[in-house]
Amino acid sequence: MMSAKRPRIGAGLATLLLASCLSGAAFAAAPTGNPIADAFLAGLEARGFKDVTVESVTGDSDTAELKGIRAVEDRPAPPPAEAATPDEAKPDAAAPDEAKPDEATGDSGGDDGGSESADGGATGQAAPAEPATPPAPPPAPMVLTVNHLLIDNAGVDGGRIKAGVFNADGLSFVDDESKLTVGSLAASDIEIPSADSVKSGDDLNKAQALYKQVTISDVLATDKDGFAVPVKTITASTDDIVDGIPHSGAFAASGIVIDVNQVADQDFKKELLALGYTTLNLSVSAKGAWHPDKSSATIDQLEVNADGIGSLTLTSEIGGLSKEAVAALSDPAQSDKSDAVIQGLTLEKMTITFKNQTLVQRVLEAQAKDAGVSADVYASQLAAAMPMLLMPLKNPEFQNTTAAAISTFLKDPKTLTVTASPEQGLSVMEIFGAAMFGPEHLPQMLKASVAANR
């Protein structure tokens, strides 16, 4: 899909657009005279954009309407590669020892010109230094444009904007590797941080844009090879904001369309086409909450749906997310603590459900065709083999119940649900260690169960 360096379509897109559009660039133009527009543009300056221009600014004490915004964000050049260090001078291993008088003949054994290697090169000299690698050119700048921006029912306090309405139309983010365009963005009950808060970095919460709800429409992401992914609608909402941190929220994206023929992974593309999928139409939704009093977070729903394939839904409760842990995960300055925090997170419970549409039938039919049998016969053969396939787990009770559930699902593929409900929270390190060195213990540790068609 898109390069890892490019904006990704997914749960982070609303945040990306808000961060970039609401307070994302540098402004060096003269004040516009509108306090709301000036605060907004100063916030752009604080985040590293330059050469900001605005075609026109109108409004009054609680409104700003900006047209034709353009800003350029320079990207820093990558650090230069270390110069190659030539090897120390070493005698040629294949060269003869230093010439000595021949004890048998008295011959001096050579002239005064010094020894040479078989290919005529002088021995005992340093290898030539490799030519220095020229420094990589800096990445092309990213250009942000916004056709129209309306900030209404707004006020400015210490450079921080609070607005009831934030509507933008005709947004684009373009560099030499990708292009992201957005038809419209509409946010309500929004707070845009002041330039001073962004520059200082002392309080990350004060440097983040906050919103009650945002709707983004008609997104199109295109990479340099022409691979394009449209997204019809993205919505996001936050609630229970305390000290600048939302404690609950929801996200949804629909109308994500992928042309299978444009998929870069040739093996994956071949498999999808063989199953009869030429277009993937996806949707994603999520909602959850953080409970600082319990040092935990709940994923009430995380669902990925693909038309004609099926849906995958996850619910979970994660422990170990204290205020200090969340601060460490959110603050780049505390990145050295992130690994320890992640390792200390605990799984309290989790449920994963796959709801089949046509994927299982298509896979069974394809594999049955290769085996020279019918799909029903192939499914029965797989079901009969399940107990043996699960024997490495060395857990007869889990093997039997799981084999029965998978057998039911294969014969009538509707839903398959995996549940984990450990008696007490298991840390990431405990789960990882068991998976690596004693996978047969995992079902008992997790109190795992598998059920079909419920």
GROMACS .gro file of C-alpha atoms in nm:
model
  454
    1MET     CA    1   0.000   0.000   0.000
    2MET     CA    2   0.131   0.346   0.084
    3SER     CA    3   0.490   0.389   0.189
    4ALA     CA    4   0.549   0.363   0.563
    5LYS     CA    5   0.660   0.727   0.558
    6ARG     CA    6   0.338   0.848   0.407
    7PRO     CA    7   0.010   0.922   0.586
    8ARG     CA    8  -0.181   0.599   0.636
    9ILE     CA    9  -0.550   0.551   0.588
   10GLY     CA   10  -0.684   0.433   0.919
   11ALA     CA   11  -0.747   0.540   1.275
   12GLY     CA   12  -0.475   0.804   1.266
   13LEU     CA   13  -0.607   0.997   0.966
   14ALA     CA   14  -0.842   1.226   1.157
   15THR     CA   15  -0.560   1.309   1.397
   16LEU     CA   16  -0.322   1.368   1.106
   17LEU     CA   17  -0.559   1.610   0.938
   18LEU     CA   18  -0.639   1.795   1.255
   19ALA     CA   19  -0.275   1.824   1.354
   20SER     CA   20  -0.176   1.940   1.008
   21CYS     CA   21  -0.469   2.166   0.934
   22LEU     CA   22  -0.555   2.304   1.272
   23SER     CA   23  -0.207   2.387   1.384
   24GLY     CA   24   0.057   2.259   1.157
   25ALA     CA   25   0.282   2.515   0.983
   26ALA     CA   26   0.495   2.831   0.995
   27PHE     CA   27   0.369   3.178   0.909
   28ALA     CA   28   0.588   3.476   0.833
   29ALA     CA   29   0.333   3.710   0.673
   30ALA     CA   30   0.204   4.033   0.822
   31PRO     CA   31  -0.089   4.014   1.068
   32THR     CA   32  -0.427   3.995   0.900
   33GLY     CA   33  -0.607   4.213   1.154
   34ASN     CA   34  -0.847   3.932   1.245
   35PRO     CA   35  -0.748   3.796   1.590
   36ILE     CA   36  -0.883   3.447   1.520
   37ALA     CA   37  -0.704   3.418   1.184
   38ASP     CA   38  -0.382   3.558   1.333
   39ALA     CA   39  -0.390   3.307   1.621
   40PHE     CA   40  -0.454   3.022   1.378
   41LEU     CA   41  -0.169   3.125   1.147
   42ALA     CA   42   0.067   3.175   1.441
   43GLY     CA   43  -0.013   2.820   1.545
   44LEU     CA   44   0.081   2.710   1.195
   45GLU     CA   45   0.415   2.885   1.227
   46ALA     CA   46   0.489   2.713   1.555
   47ARG     CA   47   0.475   2.370   1.397
   48GLY     CA   48   0.739   2.415   1.132
   49PHE     CA   49   0.573   2.525   0.810
   50LYS     CA   50   0.698   2.829   0.622
   51ASP     CA   51   0.604   3.047   0.327
   52VAL     CA   52   0.243   3.061   0.438
   53THR     CA   53   0.019   3.268   0.215
   54VAL     CA   54  -0.352   3.351   0.234
   55GLU     CA   55  -0.547   3.495  -0.055
   56SER     CA   56  -0.807   3.666   0.165
   57VAL     CA   57  -0.923   3.693   0.526
   58THR     CA   58  -1.264   3.825   0.634
   59GLY     CA   59  -1.470   3.805   0.952
   60ASP     CA   60  -1.538   3.979   1.281
   61SER     CA   61  -1.476   3.931   1.653
   62ASP     CA   62  -1.602   3.572   1.660
   63THR     CA   63  -1.555   3.461   1.296
   64ALA     CA   64  -1.264   3.415   1.058
   65GLU     CA   65  -1.297   3.308   0.697
   66LEU     CA   66  -0.974   3.230   0.515
   67LYS     CA   67  -0.943   3.149   0.145
   68GLY     CA   68  -0.648   3.013  -0.051
   69ILE     CA   69  -0.418   2.899   0.231
   70ARG     CA   70  -0.083   2.758   0.121
   71ALA     CA   71   0.206   2.645   0.341
   72VAL     CA   72   0.530   2.455   0.290
   73GLU     CA   73   0.686   2.215   0.540
   74ASP     CA   74   1.056   2.141   0.491
   75ARG     CA   75   1.175   1.798   0.596
   76PRO     CA   76   1.523   1.765   0.750
   77ALA     CA   77   1.787   1.590   0.545
   78PRO     CA   78   1.882   1.241   0.668
   79PRO     CA   79   2.206   1.223   0.868
   80PRO     CA   80   2.514   1.172   0.648
   81ALA     CA   81   2.648   0.820   0.619
   82GLU     CA   82   2.966   0.753   0.808
   83ALA     CA   83   3.273   0.769   0.587
   84ALA     CA   84   3.436   0.434   0.516
   85THR     CA   85   3.757   0.386   0.711
   86PRO     CA   86   4.039   0.228   0.508
   87ASP     CA   87   4.183  -0.091   0.647
   88GLU     CA   88   4.514  -0.067   0.824
   89ALA     CA   89   4.819  -0.156   0.619
   90LYS     CA   90   4.873  -0.528   0.623
   91PRO     CA   91   5.127  -0.743   0.443
   92ASP     CA   92   4.976  -0.945   0.162
   93ALA     CA   93   4.910  -1.288   0.308
   94ALA     CA   94   5.004  -1.449  -0.022
   95ALA     CA   95   5.330  -1.253  -0.061
   96PRO     CA   96   5.660  -1.425   0.020
   97ASP     CA   97   5.857  -1.345   0.330
   98GLU     CA   98   6.105  -1.062   0.314
   99ALA     CA   99   6.393  -1.154   0.083
  100LYS     CA  100   6.686  -1.321   0.257
  101PRO     CA  101   7.026  -1.431   0.125
  102ASP     CA  102   7.010  -1.786  -0.009
  103GLU     CA  103   7.200  -1.996   0.238
  104ALA     CA  104   7.280  -2.261  -0.024
  105THR     CA  105   7.395  -2.033  -0.305
  106GLY     CA  106   7.485  -1.709  -0.132
  107ASP     CA  107   7.255  -1.530  -0.376
  108SER     CA  108   7.102  -1.218  -0.234
  109GLY     CA  109   6.766  -1.345  -0.366
  110GLY     CA  110   6.655  -1.027  -0.546
  111ASP     CA  111   6.735  -0.678  -0.650
  112ASP     CA  112   6.695  -0.359  -0.449
  113GLY     CA  113   6.356  -0.270  -0.601
  114GLY     CA  114   6.136  -0.409  -0.321
  115SER     CA  115   5.900  -0.706  -0.341
  116GLU     CA  116   5.583  -0.709  -0.546
  117SER     CA  117   5.273  -0.925  -0.530
  118ALA     CA  118   5.191  -1.171  -0.804
  119ASP     CA  119   4.974  -0.915  -0.982
  120GLY     CA  120   5.246  -0.653  -0.970
  121GLY     CA  121   5.110  -0.452  -0.675
  122ALA     CA  122   5.333  -0.348  -0.392
  123THR     CA  123   5.279  -0.544  -0.070
  124GLY     CA  124   5.245  -0.411   0.283
  125GLN     CA  125   5.048  -0.103   0.177
  126ALA     CA  126   4.711   0.023   0.300
  127ALA     CA  127   4.403  -0.064   0.096
  128PRO     CA  128   4.273   0.237  -0.096
  129ALA     CA  129   4.000   0.428   0.083
  130GLU     CA  130   3.650   0.380  -0.051
  131PRO     CA  131   3.506   0.693  -0.207
  132ALA     CA  132   3.291   0.889   0.033
  133THR     CA  133   2.916   0.845  -0.008
  134PRO     CA  134   2.765   1.176  -0.114
  135PRO     CA  135   2.511   1.311   0.134
  136ALA     CA  136   2.152   1.226   0.056
  137PRO     CA  137   1.946   1.522  -0.064
  138PRO     CA  138   1.679   1.645   0.175
  139PRO     CA  139   1.329   1.509   0.115
  140ALA     CA  140   1.106   1.724  -0.099
  141PRO     CA  141   0.894   1.962   0.107
  142MET     CA  142   0.531   1.885   0.176
  143VAL     CA  143   0.289   2.147   0.047
  144LEU     CA  144  -0.039   2.203   0.228
  145THR     CA  145  -0.322   2.388   0.058
  146VAL     CA  146  -0.672   2.469   0.182
  147ASN     CA  147  -0.926   2.628  -0.049
  148HIS     CA  148  -1.158   2.757   0.221
  149LEU     CA  149  -1.157   2.761   0.602
  150LEU     CA  150  -1.432   2.891   0.828
  151ILE     CA  151  -1.382   2.929   1.205
  152ASP     CA  152  -1.706   3.045   1.367
  153ASN     CA  153  -1.853   3.101   1.714
  154ALA     CA  154  -1.494   3.146   1.819
  155GLY     CA  155  -1.281   3.333   2.069
  156VAL     CA  156  -0.911   3.366   2.146
  157ASP     CA  157  -0.765   3.342   2.497
  158GLY     CA  158  -0.388   3.368   2.529
  159GLY     CA  159  -0.349   3.258   2.170
  160ARG     CA  160  -0.566   2.947   2.220
  161ILE     CA  161  -0.871   2.931   1.994
  162LYS     CA  162  -1.202   2.785   2.106
  163ALA     CA  163  -1.460   2.750   1.830
  164GLY     CA  164  -1.800   2.594   1.785
  165VAL     CA  165  -1.747   2.549   1.411
  166PHE     CA  166  -1.434   2.459   1.215
  167ASN     CA  167  -1.505   2.379   0.849
  168ALA     CA  168  -1.244   2.333   0.577
  169ASP     CA  169  -1.291   2.248   0.209
  170GLY     CA  170  -1.045   2.145  -0.061
  171LEU     CA  171  -0.748   2.029   0.144
  172SER     CA  172  -0.438   1.870  -0.005
  173PHE     CA  173  -0.103   1.743   0.122
  174VAL     CA  174   0.148   1.687  -0.158
  175ASP     CA  175   0.513   1.586  -0.175
  176ASP     CA  176   0.725   1.394  -0.425
  177GLU     CA  177   0.608   1.054  -0.297
  178SER     CA  178   0.239   1.093  -0.222
  179LYS     CA  179  -0.068   1.307  -0.246
  180LEU     CA  180  -0.354   1.320   0.003
  181THR     CA  181  -0.664   1.519  -0.086
  182VAL     CA  182  -0.971   1.582   0.128
  183GLY     CA  183  -1.302   1.711   0.001
  184SER     CA  184  -1.417   1.855   0.331
  185LEU     CA  185  -1.350   1.853   0.704
  186ALA     CA  186  -1.605   1.967   0.961
  187ALA     CA  187  -1.533   1.979   1.335
  188SER     CA  188  -1.738   2.104   1.628
  189ASP     CA  189  -1.646   2.226   1.976
  190ILE     CA  190  -1.281   2.253   1.888
  191GLU     CA  191  -0.980   2.394   2.073
  192ILE     CA  192  -0.665   2.489   1.882
  193PRO     CA  193  -0.348   2.529   2.095
  194SER     CA  194  -0.163   2.856   2.111
  195ALA     CA  195   0.167   2.904   1.930
  196ASP     CA  196   0.346   2.941   2.264
  197SER     CA  197   0.209   2.606   2.387
  198VAL     CA  198   0.324   2.435   2.068
  199LYS     CA  199   0.671   2.594   2.078
  200SER     CA  200   0.738   2.530   2.447
  201GLY     CA  201   0.651   2.161   2.445
  202ASP     CA  202   0.634   2.175   2.827
  203ASP     CA  203   0.279   2.041   2.841
  204LEU     CA  204   0.190   1.805   2.556
  205ASN     CA  205  -0.177   1.814   2.649
  206LYS     CA  206  -0.192   2.190   2.593
  207ALA     CA  207  -0.018   2.149   2.256
  208GLN     CA  208  -0.283   1.916   2.114
  209ALA     CA  209  -0.595   2.015   1.925
  210LEU     CA  210  -0.916   1.896   2.091
  211TYR     CA  211  -1.254   1.844   1.931
  212LYS     CA  212  -1.593   1.704   2.017
  213GLN     CA  213  -1.666   1.560   1.675
  214VAL     CA  214  -1.510   1.568   1.329
  215THR     CA  215  -1.633   1.442   0.992
  216ILE     CA  216  -1.397   1.406   0.696
  217SER     CA  217  -1.533   1.333   0.350
  218ASP     CA  218  -1.400   1.228   0.009
  219VAL     CA  219  -1.041   1.136   0.094
  220LEU     CA  220  -0.804   1.013  -0.175
  221ALA     CA  221  -0.451   0.892  -0.099
  222THR     CA  222  -0.220   0.833  -0.396
  223ASP     CA  223   0.144   0.722  -0.396
  224LYS     CA  224   0.413   0.802  -0.652
  225ASP     CA  225   0.336   0.482  -0.846
  226GLY     CA  226  -0.027   0.578  -0.889
  227PHE     CA  227  -0.169   0.335  -0.631
  228ALA     CA  228  -0.480   0.513  -0.505
  229VAL     CA  229  -0.706   0.446  -0.206
  230PRO     CA  230  -1.028   0.646  -0.174
  231VAL     CA  231  -1.214   0.679   0.156
  232LYS     CA  232  -1.570   0.806   0.146
  233THR     CA  233  -1.622   0.916   0.505
  234ILE     CA  234  -1.427   0.931   0.831
  235THR     CA  235  -1.583   1.031   1.162
  236ALA     CA  236  -1.426   1.068   1.504
  237SER     CA  237  -1.554   1.186   1.839
  238THR     CA  238  -1.413   1.236   2.187
  239ASP     CA  239  -1.574   1.273   2.526
  240ASP     CA  240  -1.498   1.303   2.896
  241ILE     CA  241  -1.205   1.540   2.843
  242VAL     CA  242  -1.010   1.597   3.165
  243ASP     CA  243  -0.699   1.817   3.179
  244GLY     CA  244  -0.677   1.816   2.803
  245ILE     CA  245  -0.701   1.436   2.768
  246PRO     CA  246  -1.010   1.267   2.616
  247HIS     CA  247  -1.102   0.964   2.830
  248SER     CA  248  -1.331   0.809   2.570
  249GLY     CA  249  -1.378   0.824   2.197
  250ALA     CA  250  -1.498   0.661   1.878
  251PHE     CA  251  -1.376   0.637   1.521
  252ALA     CA  252  -1.520   0.506   1.194
  253ALA     CA  253  -1.410   0.500   0.832
  254SER     CA  254  -1.621   0.369   0.547
  255GLY     CA  255  -1.595   0.340   0.172
  256ILE     CA  256  -1.227   0.239   0.174
  257VAL     CA  257  -1.177   0.091  -0.172
  258ILE     CA  258  -0.870  -0.102  -0.286
  259ASP     CA  259  -0.817  -0.219  -0.642
  260VAL     CA  260  -0.662  -0.565  -0.600
  261ASN     CA  261  -0.481  -0.533  -0.934
  262GLN     CA  262  -0.282  -0.242  -0.788
  263VAL     CA  263  -0.167  -0.432  -0.477
  264ALA     CA  264   0.214  -0.432  -0.466
  265ASP     CA  265   0.253  -0.768  -0.290
  266GLN     CA  266   0.236  -1.003  -0.587
  267ASP     CA  267   0.170  -1.318  -0.384
  268PHE     CA  268  -0.114  -1.156  -0.191
  269LYS     CA  269  -0.261  -1.013  -0.511
  270LYS     CA  270  -0.245  -1.353  -0.679
  271GLU     CA  271  -0.425  -1.518  -0.387
  272LEU     CA  272  -0.702  -1.257  -0.381
  273LEU     CA  273  -0.758  -1.276  -0.754
  274ALA     CA  274  -0.764  -1.656  -0.741
  275LEU     CA  275  -1.044  -1.633  -0.483
  276GLY     CA  276  -1.239  -1.401  -0.711
  277TYR     CA  277  -1.175  -1.072  -0.527
  278THR     CA  278  -1.093  -0.788  -0.766
  279THR     CA  279  -1.195  -0.502  -0.536
  280LEU     CA  280  -1.183  -0.475  -0.158
  281ASN     CA  281  -1.444  -0.248   0.000
  282LEU     CA  282  -1.350  -0.197   0.364
  283SER     CA  283  -1.484  -0.022   0.669
  284VAL     CA  284  -1.329   0.023   1.013
  285SER     CA  285  -1.485   0.129   1.341
  286ALA     CA  286  -1.363   0.153   1.699
  287LYS     CA  287  -1.473   0.287   2.033
  288GLY     CA  288  -1.316   0.268   2.375
  289ALA     CA  289  -1.232   0.443   2.698
  290TRP     CA  290  -0.945   0.500   2.938
  291HIS     CA  291  -1.011   0.458   3.310
  292PRO     CA  292  -0.726   0.628   3.498
  293ASP     CA  293  -0.879   0.543   3.836
  294LYS     CA  294  -0.842   0.173   3.745
  295SER     CA  295  -0.521   0.215   3.539
  296SER     CA  296  -0.697   0.035   3.256
  297ALA     CA  297  -0.848   0.087   2.913
  298THR     CA  298  -1.135  -0.087   2.740
  299ILE     CA  299  -1.176  -0.151   2.371
  300ASP     CA  300  -1.551  -0.172   2.353
  301GLN     CA  301  -1.540  -0.248   1.981
  302LEU     CA  302  -1.277  -0.266   1.712
  303GLU     CA  303  -1.425  -0.397   1.389
  304VAL     CA  304  -1.284  -0.438   1.039
  305ASN     CA  305  -1.534  -0.535   0.774
  306ALA     CA  306  -1.465  -0.635   0.413
  307ASP     CA  307  -1.761  -0.678   0.181
  308GLY     CA  308  -1.783  -1.033   0.050
  309ILE     CA  309  -1.511  -1.152   0.288
  310GLY     CA  310  -1.632  -1.109   0.644
  311SER     CA  311  -1.572  -0.906   0.957
  312LEU     CA  312  -1.330  -0.930   1.247
  313THR     CA  313  -1.437  -0.783   1.581
  314LEU     CA  314  -1.227  -0.742   1.895
  315THR     CA  315  -1.320  -0.635   2.247
  316SER     CA  316  -1.065  -0.618   2.523
  317GLU     CA  317  -0.961  -0.478   2.858
  318ILE     CA  318  -0.598  -0.380   2.911
  319GLY     CA  319  -0.440  -0.307   3.251
  320GLY     CA  320  -0.127  -0.118   3.348
  321LEU     CA  321  -0.230   0.213   3.190
  322SER     CA  322  -0.179   0.451   3.478
  323LYS     CA  323  -0.148   0.827   3.424
  324GLU     CA  324   0.230   0.790   3.434
  325ALA     CA  325   0.219   0.508   3.178
  326VAL     CA  326  -0.001   0.707   2.939
  327ALA     CA  327   0.227   1.010   2.977
  328ALA     CA  328   0.531   0.798   2.893
  329LEU     CA  329   0.363   0.651   2.584
  330SER     CA  330   0.245   0.994   2.466
  331ASP     CA  331   0.564   1.194   2.522
  332PRO     CA  332   0.850   1.143   2.271
  333ALA     CA  333   1.088   1.274   2.538
  334GLN     CA  334   1.006   0.964   2.746
  335SER     CA  335   1.055   0.715   2.465
  336ASP     CA  336   1.317   0.534   2.675
  337LYS     CA  337   1.037   0.434   2.912
  338SER     CA  338   0.795   0.313   2.644
  339ASP     CA  339   0.930  -0.042   2.617
  340ALA     CA  340   0.905  -0.095   2.992
  341VAL     CA  341   0.549   0.040   2.995
  342ILE     CA  342   0.442  -0.186   2.707
  343GLN     CA  343   0.599  -0.490   2.870
  344GLY     CA  344   0.409  -0.411   3.187
  345LEU     CA  345   0.067  -0.390   3.023
  346THR     CA  346  -0.166  -0.671   3.123
  347LEU     CA  347  -0.439  -0.854   2.935
  348GLU     CA  348  -0.746  -0.872   3.156
  349LYS     CA  349  -0.985  -1.018   2.899
  350MET     CA  350  -1.034  -1.034   2.526
  351THR     CA  351  -1.282  -1.165   2.270
  352ILE     CA  352  -1.218  -1.197   1.896
  353THR     CA  353  -1.501  -1.292   1.659
  354PHE     CA  354  -1.478  -1.364   1.289
  355LYS     CA  355  -1.809  -1.342   1.105
  356ASN     CA  356  -1.782  -1.510   0.768
  357GLN     CA  357  -1.949  -1.393   0.449
  358THR     CA  358  -1.799  -1.586   0.157
  359LEU     CA  359  -1.427  -1.613   0.239
  360VAL     CA  360  -1.432  -1.956   0.398
  361GLN     CA  361  -1.642  -2.109   0.119
  362ARG     CA  362  -1.410  -1.967  -0.147
  363VAL     CA  363  -1.097  -2.095   0.029
  364LEU     CA  364  -1.247  -2.440   0.082
  365GLU     CA  365  -1.357  -2.462  -0.281
  366ALA     CA  366  -1.014  -2.358  -0.409
  367GLN     CA  367  -0.830  -2.606  -0.189
  368ALA     CA  368  -1.082  -2.882  -0.260
  369LYS     CA  369  -1.032  -2.830  -0.632
  370ASP     CA  370  -0.655  -2.871  -0.589
  371ALA     CA  371  -0.718  -3.189  -0.387
  372GLY     CA  372  -0.961  -3.326  -0.646
  373VAL     CA  373  -1.258  -3.353  -0.410
  374SER     CA  374  -1.573  -3.158  -0.339
  375ALA     CA  375  -1.575  -2.868  -0.093
  376ASP     CA  376  -1.799  -3.063   0.150
  377VAL     CA  377  -1.565  -3.361   0.147
  378TYR     CA  378  -1.261  -3.138   0.195
  379ALA     CA  379  -1.426  -2.961   0.491
  380SER     CA  380  -1.506  -3.298   0.651
  381GLN     CA  381  -1.146  -3.414   0.603
  382LEU     CA  382  -1.015  -3.096   0.767
  383ALA     CA  383  -1.257  -3.134   1.058
  384ALA     CA  384  -1.147  -3.494   1.112
  385ALA     CA  385  -0.782  -3.387   1.116
  386MET     CA  386  -0.831  -3.113   1.379
  387PRO     CA  387  -0.768  -3.325   1.692
  388MET     CA  388  -0.435  -3.442   1.550
  389LEU     CA  389  -0.337  -3.092   1.440
  390LEU     CA  390  -0.400  -2.963   1.793
  391MET     CA  391  -0.207  -3.238   1.969
  392PRO     CA  392   0.111  -3.025   2.011
  393LEU     CA  393  -0.084  -2.813   2.261
  394LYS     CA  394  -0.082  -3.110   2.502
  395ASN     CA  395  -0.411  -2.998   2.651
  396PRO     CA  396  -0.674  -3.266   2.580
  397GLU     CA  397  -0.972  -3.071   2.710
  398PHE     CA  398  -0.888  -2.761   2.506
  399GLN     CA  399  -0.801  -2.975   2.204
  400ASN     CA  400  -1.138  -3.152   2.210
  401THR     CA  401  -1.355  -2.841   2.255
  402THR     CA  402  -1.158  -2.644   1.998
  403ALA     CA  403  -1.163  -2.926   1.743
  404ALA     CA  404  -1.539  -2.959   1.787
  405ALA     CA  405  -1.591  -2.584   1.740
  406ILE     CA  406  -1.373  -2.566   1.428
  407SER     CA  407  -1.543  -2.874   1.287
  408THR     CA  408  -1.882  -2.708   1.332
  409PHE     CA  409  -1.757  -2.390   1.171
  410LEU     CA  410  -1.604  -2.567   0.870
  411LYS     CA  411  -1.926  -2.752   0.797
  412ASP     CA  412  -2.141  -2.439   0.838
  413PRO     CA  413  -1.912  -2.131   0.839
  414LYS     CA  414  -2.097  -1.853   1.019
  415THR     CA  415  -1.902  -1.723   1.319
  416LEU     CA  416  -1.593  -1.832   1.511
  417THR     CA  417  -1.520  -1.675   1.849
  418VAL     CA  418  -1.203  -1.695   2.060
  419THR     CA  419  -1.222  -1.577   2.420
  420ALA     CA  420  -0.947  -1.521   2.676
  421SER     CA  421  -1.041  -1.454   3.038
  422PRO     CA  422  -0.739  -1.519   3.264
  423GLU     CA  423  -0.803  -1.540   3.637
  424GLN     CA  424  -0.571  -1.244   3.681
  425GLY     CA  425  -0.415  -1.008   3.429
  426LEU     CA  426  -0.125  -1.150   3.231
  427SER     CA  427   0.157  -0.917   3.132
  428VAL     CA  428   0.280  -0.887   2.776
  429MET     CA  429   0.608  -1.043   2.884
  430GLU     CA  430   0.434  -1.342   3.040
  431ILE     CA  431   0.229  -1.405   2.726
  432PHE     CA  432   0.528  -1.357   2.497
  433GLY     CA  433   0.745  -1.586   2.708
  434ALA     CA  434   0.486  -1.863   2.709
  435ALA     CA  435   0.430  -1.830   2.333
  436MET     CA  436   0.803  -1.864   2.272
  437PHE     CA  437   0.900  -2.134   2.519
  438GLY     CA  438   0.584  -2.314   2.626
  439PRO     CA  439   0.293  -2.257   2.388
  440GLU     CA  440   0.113  -2.558   2.530
  441HIS     CA  441   0.063  -2.358   2.851
  442LEU     CA  442  -0.108  -2.063   2.683
  443PRO     CA  443  -0.466  -2.202   2.671
  444GLN     CA  444  -0.460  -2.270   3.045
  445MET     CA  445  -0.291  -1.939   3.130
  446LEU     CA  446  -0.537  -1.742   2.920
  447LYS     CA  447  -0.838  -1.954   3.015
  448ALA     CA  448  -0.900  -1.959   2.640
  449SER     CA  449  -1.203  -2.106   2.468
  450VAL     CA  450  -1.324  -2.135   2.110
  451ALA     CA  451  -1.689  -2.143   2.003
  452ALA     CA  452  -1.863  -2.162   1.666
  453ASN     CA  453  -2.190  -2.018   1.530
  454ARG     CA  454  -2.305  -1.850   1.849
   0.00000   0.00000   0.00000
